[in-house]
Coordinates of C-alpha atoms in Angstrom, one line a residue:
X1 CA 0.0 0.0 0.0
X2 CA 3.1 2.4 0.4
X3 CA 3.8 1.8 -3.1
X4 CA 6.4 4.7 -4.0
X5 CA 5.0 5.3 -7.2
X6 CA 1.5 6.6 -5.9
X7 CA 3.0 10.1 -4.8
X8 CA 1.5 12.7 -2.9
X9 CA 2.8 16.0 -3.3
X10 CA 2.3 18.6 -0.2
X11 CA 4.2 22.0 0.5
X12 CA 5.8 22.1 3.1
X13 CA 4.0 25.4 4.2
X14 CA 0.4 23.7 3.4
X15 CA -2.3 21.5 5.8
X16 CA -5.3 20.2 4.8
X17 CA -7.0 21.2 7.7
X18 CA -8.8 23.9 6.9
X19 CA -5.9 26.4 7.9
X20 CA -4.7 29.6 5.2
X21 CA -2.6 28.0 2.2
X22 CA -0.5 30.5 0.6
X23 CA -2.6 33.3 2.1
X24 CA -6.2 31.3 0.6
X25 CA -7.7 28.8 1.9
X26 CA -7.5 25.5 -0.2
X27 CA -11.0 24.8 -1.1
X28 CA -11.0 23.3 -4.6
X29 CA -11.0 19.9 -5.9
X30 CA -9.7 19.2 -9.5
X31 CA -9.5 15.6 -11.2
X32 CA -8.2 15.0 -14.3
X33 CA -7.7 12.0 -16.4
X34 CA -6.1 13.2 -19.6
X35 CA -4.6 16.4 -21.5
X36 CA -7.8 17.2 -22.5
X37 CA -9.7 17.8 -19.1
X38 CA -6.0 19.0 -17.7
X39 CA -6.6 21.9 -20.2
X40 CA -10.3 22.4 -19.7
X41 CA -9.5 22.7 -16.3
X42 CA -7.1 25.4 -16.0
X43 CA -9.3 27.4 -18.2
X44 CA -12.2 26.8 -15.8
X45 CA -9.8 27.6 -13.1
X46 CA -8.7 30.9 -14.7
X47 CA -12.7 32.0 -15.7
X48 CA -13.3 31.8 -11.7
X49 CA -10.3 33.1 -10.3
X50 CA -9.1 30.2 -8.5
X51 CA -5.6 30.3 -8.0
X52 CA -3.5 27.2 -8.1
X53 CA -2.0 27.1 -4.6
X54 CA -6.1 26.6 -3.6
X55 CA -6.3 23.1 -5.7
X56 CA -6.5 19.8 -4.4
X57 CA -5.6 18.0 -7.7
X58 CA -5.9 13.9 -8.3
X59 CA -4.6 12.6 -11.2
X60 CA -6.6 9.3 -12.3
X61 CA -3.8 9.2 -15.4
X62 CA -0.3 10.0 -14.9
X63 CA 0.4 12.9 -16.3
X64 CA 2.9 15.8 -16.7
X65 CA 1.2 19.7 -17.3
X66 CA 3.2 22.3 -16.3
X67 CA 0.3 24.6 -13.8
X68 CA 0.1 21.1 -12.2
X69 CA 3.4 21.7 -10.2
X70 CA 1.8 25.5 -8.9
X71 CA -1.1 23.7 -7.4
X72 CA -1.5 23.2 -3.3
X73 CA -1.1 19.2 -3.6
X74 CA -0.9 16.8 -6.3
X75 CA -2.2 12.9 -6.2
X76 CA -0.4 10.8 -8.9
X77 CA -1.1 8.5 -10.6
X78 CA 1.7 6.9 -11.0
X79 CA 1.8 4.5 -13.6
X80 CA -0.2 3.3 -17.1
X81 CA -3.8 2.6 -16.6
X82 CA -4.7 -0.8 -16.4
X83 CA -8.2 -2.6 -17.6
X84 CA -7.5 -6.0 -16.1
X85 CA -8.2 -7.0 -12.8
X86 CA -4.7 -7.8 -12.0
X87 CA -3.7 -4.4 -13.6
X88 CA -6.4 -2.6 -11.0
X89 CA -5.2 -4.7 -7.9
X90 CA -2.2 -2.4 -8.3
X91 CA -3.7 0.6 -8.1
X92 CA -4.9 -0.2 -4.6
X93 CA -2.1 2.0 -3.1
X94 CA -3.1 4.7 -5.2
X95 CA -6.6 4.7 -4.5
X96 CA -5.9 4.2 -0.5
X97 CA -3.8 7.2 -0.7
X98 CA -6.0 9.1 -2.7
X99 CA -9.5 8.5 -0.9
X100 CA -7.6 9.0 2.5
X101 CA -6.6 12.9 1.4
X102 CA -10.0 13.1 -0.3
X103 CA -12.1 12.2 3.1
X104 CA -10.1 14.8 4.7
X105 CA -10.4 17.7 2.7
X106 CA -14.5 16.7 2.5
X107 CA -14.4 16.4 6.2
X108 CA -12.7 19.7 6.5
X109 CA -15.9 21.6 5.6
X110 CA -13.6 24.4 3.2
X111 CA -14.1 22.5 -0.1
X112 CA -16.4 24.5 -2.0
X113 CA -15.4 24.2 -6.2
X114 CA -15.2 20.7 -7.6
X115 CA -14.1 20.0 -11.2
X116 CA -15.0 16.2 -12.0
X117 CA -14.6 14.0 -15.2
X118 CA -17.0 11.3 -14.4
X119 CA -19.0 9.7 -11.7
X120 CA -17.9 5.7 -12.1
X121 CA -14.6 6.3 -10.2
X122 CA -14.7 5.8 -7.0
X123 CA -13.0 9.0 -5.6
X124 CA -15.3 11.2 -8.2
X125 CA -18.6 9.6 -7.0
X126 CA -17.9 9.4 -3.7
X127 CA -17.7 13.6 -4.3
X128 CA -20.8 13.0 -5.9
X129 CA -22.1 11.4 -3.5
X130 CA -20.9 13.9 -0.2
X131 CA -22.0 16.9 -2.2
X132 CA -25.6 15.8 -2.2
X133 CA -25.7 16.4 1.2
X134 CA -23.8 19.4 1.2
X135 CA -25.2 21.9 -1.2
X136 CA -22.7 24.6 -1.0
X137 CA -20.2 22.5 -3.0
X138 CA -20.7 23.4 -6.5
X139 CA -19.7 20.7 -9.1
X140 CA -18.8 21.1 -12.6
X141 CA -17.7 18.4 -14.7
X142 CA -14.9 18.4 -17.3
X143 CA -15.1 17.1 -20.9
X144 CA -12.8 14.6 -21.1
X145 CA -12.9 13.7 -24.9
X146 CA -15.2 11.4 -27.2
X147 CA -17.1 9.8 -24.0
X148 CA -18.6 12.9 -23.6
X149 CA -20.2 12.5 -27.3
X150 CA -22.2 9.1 -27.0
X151 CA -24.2 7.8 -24.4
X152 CA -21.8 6.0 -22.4
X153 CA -23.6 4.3 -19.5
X154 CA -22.7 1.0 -17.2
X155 CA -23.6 -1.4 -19.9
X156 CA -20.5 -0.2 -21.7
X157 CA -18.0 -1.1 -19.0
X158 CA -16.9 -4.6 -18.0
X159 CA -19.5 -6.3 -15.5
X160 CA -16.6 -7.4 -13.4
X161 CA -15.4 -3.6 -12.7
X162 CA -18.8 -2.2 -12.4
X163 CA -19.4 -5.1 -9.5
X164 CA -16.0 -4.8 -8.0
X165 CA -16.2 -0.7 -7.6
X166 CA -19.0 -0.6 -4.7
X167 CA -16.7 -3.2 -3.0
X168 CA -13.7 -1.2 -3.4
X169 CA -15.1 2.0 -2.2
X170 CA -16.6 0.0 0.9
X171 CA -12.7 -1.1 1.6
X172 CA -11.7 2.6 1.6
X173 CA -14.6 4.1 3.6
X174 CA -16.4 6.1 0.2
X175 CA -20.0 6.7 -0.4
X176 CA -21.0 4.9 -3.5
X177 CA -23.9 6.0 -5.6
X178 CA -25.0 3.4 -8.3
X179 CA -24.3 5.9 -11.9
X180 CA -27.9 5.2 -13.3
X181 CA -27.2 7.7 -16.4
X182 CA -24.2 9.0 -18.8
X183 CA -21.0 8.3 -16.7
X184 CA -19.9 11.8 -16.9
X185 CA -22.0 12.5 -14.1
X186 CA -23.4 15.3 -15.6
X187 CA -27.4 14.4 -15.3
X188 CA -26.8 14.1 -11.5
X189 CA -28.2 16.9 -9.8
X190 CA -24.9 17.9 -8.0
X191 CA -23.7 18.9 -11.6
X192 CA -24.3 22.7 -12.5
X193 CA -22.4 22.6 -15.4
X194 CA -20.4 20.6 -18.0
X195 CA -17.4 22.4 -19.7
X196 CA -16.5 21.2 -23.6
X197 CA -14.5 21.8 -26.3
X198 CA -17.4 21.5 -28.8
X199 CA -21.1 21.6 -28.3
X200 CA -22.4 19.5 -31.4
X201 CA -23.8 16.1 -29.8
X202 CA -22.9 16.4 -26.7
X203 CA -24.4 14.3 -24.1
X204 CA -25.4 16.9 -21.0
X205 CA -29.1 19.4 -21.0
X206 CA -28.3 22.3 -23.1
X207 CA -28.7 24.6 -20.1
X208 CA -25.1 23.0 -18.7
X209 CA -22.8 23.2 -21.3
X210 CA -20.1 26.0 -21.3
X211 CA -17.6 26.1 -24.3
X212 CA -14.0 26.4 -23.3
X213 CA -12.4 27.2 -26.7
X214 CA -9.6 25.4 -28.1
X215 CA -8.1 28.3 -30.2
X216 CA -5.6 27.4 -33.5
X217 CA -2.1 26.8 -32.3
X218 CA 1.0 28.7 -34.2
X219 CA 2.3 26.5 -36.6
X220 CA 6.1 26.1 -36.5
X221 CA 6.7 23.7 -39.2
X222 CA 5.4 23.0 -42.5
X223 CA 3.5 19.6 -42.7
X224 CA 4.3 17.1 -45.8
X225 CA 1.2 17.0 -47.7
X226 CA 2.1 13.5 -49.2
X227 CA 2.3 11.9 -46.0
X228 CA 0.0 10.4 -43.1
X229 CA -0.2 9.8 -39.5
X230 CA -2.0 7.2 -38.4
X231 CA -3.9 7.7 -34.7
X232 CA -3.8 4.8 -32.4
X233 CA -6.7 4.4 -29.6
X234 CA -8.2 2.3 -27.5
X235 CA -10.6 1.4 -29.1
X236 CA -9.6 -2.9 -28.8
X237 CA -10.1 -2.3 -25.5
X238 CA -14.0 -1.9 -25.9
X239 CA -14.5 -5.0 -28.6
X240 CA -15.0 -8.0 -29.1
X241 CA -11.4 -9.7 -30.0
X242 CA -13.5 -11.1 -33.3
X243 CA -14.8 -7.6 -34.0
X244 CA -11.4 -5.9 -33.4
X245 CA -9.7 -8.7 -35.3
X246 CA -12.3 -7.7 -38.6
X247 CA -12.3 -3.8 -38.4
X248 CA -8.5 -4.3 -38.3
X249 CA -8.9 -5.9 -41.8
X250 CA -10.9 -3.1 -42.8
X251 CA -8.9 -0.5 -42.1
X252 CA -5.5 -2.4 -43.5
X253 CA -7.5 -2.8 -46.5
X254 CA -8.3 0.9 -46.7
X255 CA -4.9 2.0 -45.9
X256 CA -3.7 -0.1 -48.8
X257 CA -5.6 1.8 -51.5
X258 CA -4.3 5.3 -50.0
X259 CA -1.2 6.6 -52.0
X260 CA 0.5 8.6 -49.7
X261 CA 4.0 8.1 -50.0
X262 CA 5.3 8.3 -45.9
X263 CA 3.4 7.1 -43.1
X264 CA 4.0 7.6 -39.5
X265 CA 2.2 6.1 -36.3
X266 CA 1.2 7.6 -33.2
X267 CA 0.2 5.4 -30.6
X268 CA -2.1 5.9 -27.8
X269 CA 0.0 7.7 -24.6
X270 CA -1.7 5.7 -22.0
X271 CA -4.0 3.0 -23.6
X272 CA -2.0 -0.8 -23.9
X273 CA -1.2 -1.3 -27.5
X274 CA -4.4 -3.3 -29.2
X275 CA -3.2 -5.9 -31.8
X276 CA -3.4 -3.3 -34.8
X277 CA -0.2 -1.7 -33.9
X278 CA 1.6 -5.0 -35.2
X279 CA 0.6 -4.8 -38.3
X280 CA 2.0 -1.3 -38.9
X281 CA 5.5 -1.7 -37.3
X282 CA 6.5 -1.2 -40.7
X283 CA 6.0 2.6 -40.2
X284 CA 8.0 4.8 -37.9
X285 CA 6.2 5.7 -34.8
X286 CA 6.7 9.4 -33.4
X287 CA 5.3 11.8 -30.5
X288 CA 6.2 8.9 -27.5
X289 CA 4.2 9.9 -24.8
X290 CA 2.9 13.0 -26.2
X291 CA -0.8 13.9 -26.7
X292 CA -1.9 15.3 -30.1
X293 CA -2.6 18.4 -29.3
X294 CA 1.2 19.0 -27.7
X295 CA 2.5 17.8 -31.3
X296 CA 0.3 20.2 -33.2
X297 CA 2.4 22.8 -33.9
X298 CA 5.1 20.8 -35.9
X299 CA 3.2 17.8 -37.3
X300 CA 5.1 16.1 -40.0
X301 CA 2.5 15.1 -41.8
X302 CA -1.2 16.9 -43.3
X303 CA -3.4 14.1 -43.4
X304 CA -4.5 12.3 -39.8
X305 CA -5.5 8.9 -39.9
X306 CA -7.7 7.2 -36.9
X307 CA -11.0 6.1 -35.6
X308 CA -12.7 6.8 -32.7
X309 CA -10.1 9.4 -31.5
X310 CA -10.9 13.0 -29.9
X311 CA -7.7 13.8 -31.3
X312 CA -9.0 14.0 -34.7
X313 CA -12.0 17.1 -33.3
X314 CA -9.2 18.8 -31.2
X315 CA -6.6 18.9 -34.3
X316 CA -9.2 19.9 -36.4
X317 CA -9.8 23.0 -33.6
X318 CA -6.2 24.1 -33.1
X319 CA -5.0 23.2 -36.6
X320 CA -8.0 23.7 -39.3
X321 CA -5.5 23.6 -42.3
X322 CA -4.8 19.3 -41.9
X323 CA -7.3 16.9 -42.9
X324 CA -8.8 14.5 -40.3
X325 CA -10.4 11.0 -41.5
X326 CA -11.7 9.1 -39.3
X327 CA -12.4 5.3 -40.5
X328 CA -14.9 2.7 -39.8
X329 CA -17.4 4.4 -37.6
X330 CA -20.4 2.4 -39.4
X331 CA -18.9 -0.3 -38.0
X332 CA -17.1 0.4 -34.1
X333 CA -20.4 2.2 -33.4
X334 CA -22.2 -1.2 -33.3
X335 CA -19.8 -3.1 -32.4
X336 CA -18.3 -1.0 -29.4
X337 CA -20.9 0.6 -28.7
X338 CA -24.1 -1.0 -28.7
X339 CA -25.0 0.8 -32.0
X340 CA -24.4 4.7 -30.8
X341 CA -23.8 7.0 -33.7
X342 CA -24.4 9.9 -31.8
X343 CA -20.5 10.4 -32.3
X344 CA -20.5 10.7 -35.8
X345 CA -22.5 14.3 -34.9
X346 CA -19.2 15.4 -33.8
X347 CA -17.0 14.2 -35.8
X348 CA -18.8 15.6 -39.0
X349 CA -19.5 19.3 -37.1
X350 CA -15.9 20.1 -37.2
X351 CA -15.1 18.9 -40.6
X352 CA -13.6 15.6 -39.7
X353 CA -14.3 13.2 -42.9
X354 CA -15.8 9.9 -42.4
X355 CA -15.2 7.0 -44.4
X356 CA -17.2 3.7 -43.8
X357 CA -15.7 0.3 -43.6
X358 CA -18.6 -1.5 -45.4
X359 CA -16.4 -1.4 -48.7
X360 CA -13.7 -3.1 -47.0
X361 CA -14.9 -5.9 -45.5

């Protein structure tokens, strides 16, 4: 449980009871789970004047963002994410550490601002559930990328975690509320508002979205317009190994009638490698541990190749001049998700081409 990878970060001149922190008191709680909500947040933070030396921030990825270092203390990760159960049996350090700090700053009655990602974690629900009883906690949730764009409810997580989580937040002394709706959280009545990138199919009532704006980043190379980057994501994590196994035809199938003359890969900075990546070793892989967005400004290539990937809408906000395709949504919509094409709505609203697999297969 004292695994020295789950760190937690505290100034030396901070306490977490309730006493002045810099000169404020530390009454914010920020989780985070990718680049994405990392940068949604410190623009939320910014539009209400928190400072960082105020923010309780949990990481439920590792990762590295420069404001995170100015913040009051910082719960990490620690490691790659894991989606077996021997993978989450080693995150039990973590999550000790984590909902120990978290109880305390609840209990110390200062907390007022909390910035969420989703309600199926359970850290985040447990805040869910406390702030029900405690009304002057204010909760807004954080777009964290395509999820936020198709009904994603229990059905589409593995049985086994959605029994095991009730258990494990009884272990560690949490509330648990059952998520009976989208998993951001953001039809619970706790939630006053959810904060995107893009508005265009959106899962959350009209009266809570807010639009953080990803403005166009300053190009600072010149991108080859005879070469592709392929997109790697998750994506096998939420199929059938038959159904990942065929739309992996599909797409090498595709890719094969494409005449680009270069072709690099990007894979997924967090997500385990899904059997796809195999059959593309052929192509030099680039951007090791970087998110799109932090390669924008120099891509070496126009075209972006993927499926399924909130990468291709976020390029296609902070770099309008490439071309985004993403491939094979007629067919991971039903296969991944039970037949949800409310994706699709995104995809197409910011000019992201779609090219179906049916010819493919």
């Amino acid at each position: 449980l004292s695994s020295t990878r789950h760190l937690v970060y505290i100034a030396s001149r901070n306490t977490v009871q309730g006493t002045p922190i810099g000169g404020k008191m530390l009454d914010t709680l920020v989780f985070v789970n990718n680049e994405i909500s990392a940068r949604i947040a410190y623009a939320v933070l910014q539009q209400k004047g928190i400072a960082c030396n105020r923010v309780a921030l949990f990481l439920t990825r590792h990762l590295e963002v420069p404001w995170f270092k100015d913040c009051a203390i910082v719960v990490d990760y620690g490691r790659r994410p894991s989606f077996s159960l021997v993978g989450q049996s080693a995150l039990v350090g973590y999550f000790w550490k984590a909902s120990r700090l978290l109880c305390r700053l609840l209990d110390s009655g200062n907390i007022r601002t909390c910035l969420l990602v989703n309600n199926d974690n359970p850290l985040m629900n447990h805040v869910f559930a406390v702030s029900s009883e405690h009304p002057e906690i204010e909760i807004s949730v954080l777009a964290e990328g395509i999820m936020n764009f198709q009904d994603i409810q229990l059905k589409n997580r593995d049985r086994w975690r959605t029994k095991l989580k009730p258990v494990l937040a009884a272990f560690l002394g949490l509330k648990w509320q059952e998520p009976t709706g989208h998993l951001s959280g953001i039809f619970e009545p706790a939630a006053k508002a959810l904060y995107t990138f893009a508005t265009a199919g959106v899962v959350a009532p009209k009266e809570k979205v807010r639009v953080v704006s990803f403005e166009p980043v300053t190009v600072t190379s010149s991108a080859d317009s005879d070469a592709a980057l392929i997109v790697m994501t998750g994506l096998h994590l939420w199929m059938k190994e038959a159904d990942y196994r065929d739309f992996s035809d599909r797409f090498i199938r595709w890719l094969e009638t494409l005449e680009y003359k270069k072709y690099y890969v990007k894979r997924h900075p967090r997500a385990n490698d899904g059997p796809l990546l195999k059959r593309l070793e052929r192509f030099p892989i680039i951007g090791e541990g970087l998110s799109l967005e932090d390669m924008a400004p120099d891509l070496p290539a126009r075209t972006i190749l993927g499926f399924c990937c909130t990468g291709l809408v976020t390029l296609r906000l902070i770099r309008p001049d490439l071309r985004c395709i993403d491939f094979g949504s007629d067919n991971y919509c039903d296969t991944a998700y039970f037949g949800d094409r409310s994706v699709e709505t995104l995809l197409k609203s910011v000019g992201v081409d779609l090219v179906p697999s049916a010819p493919y297969s």
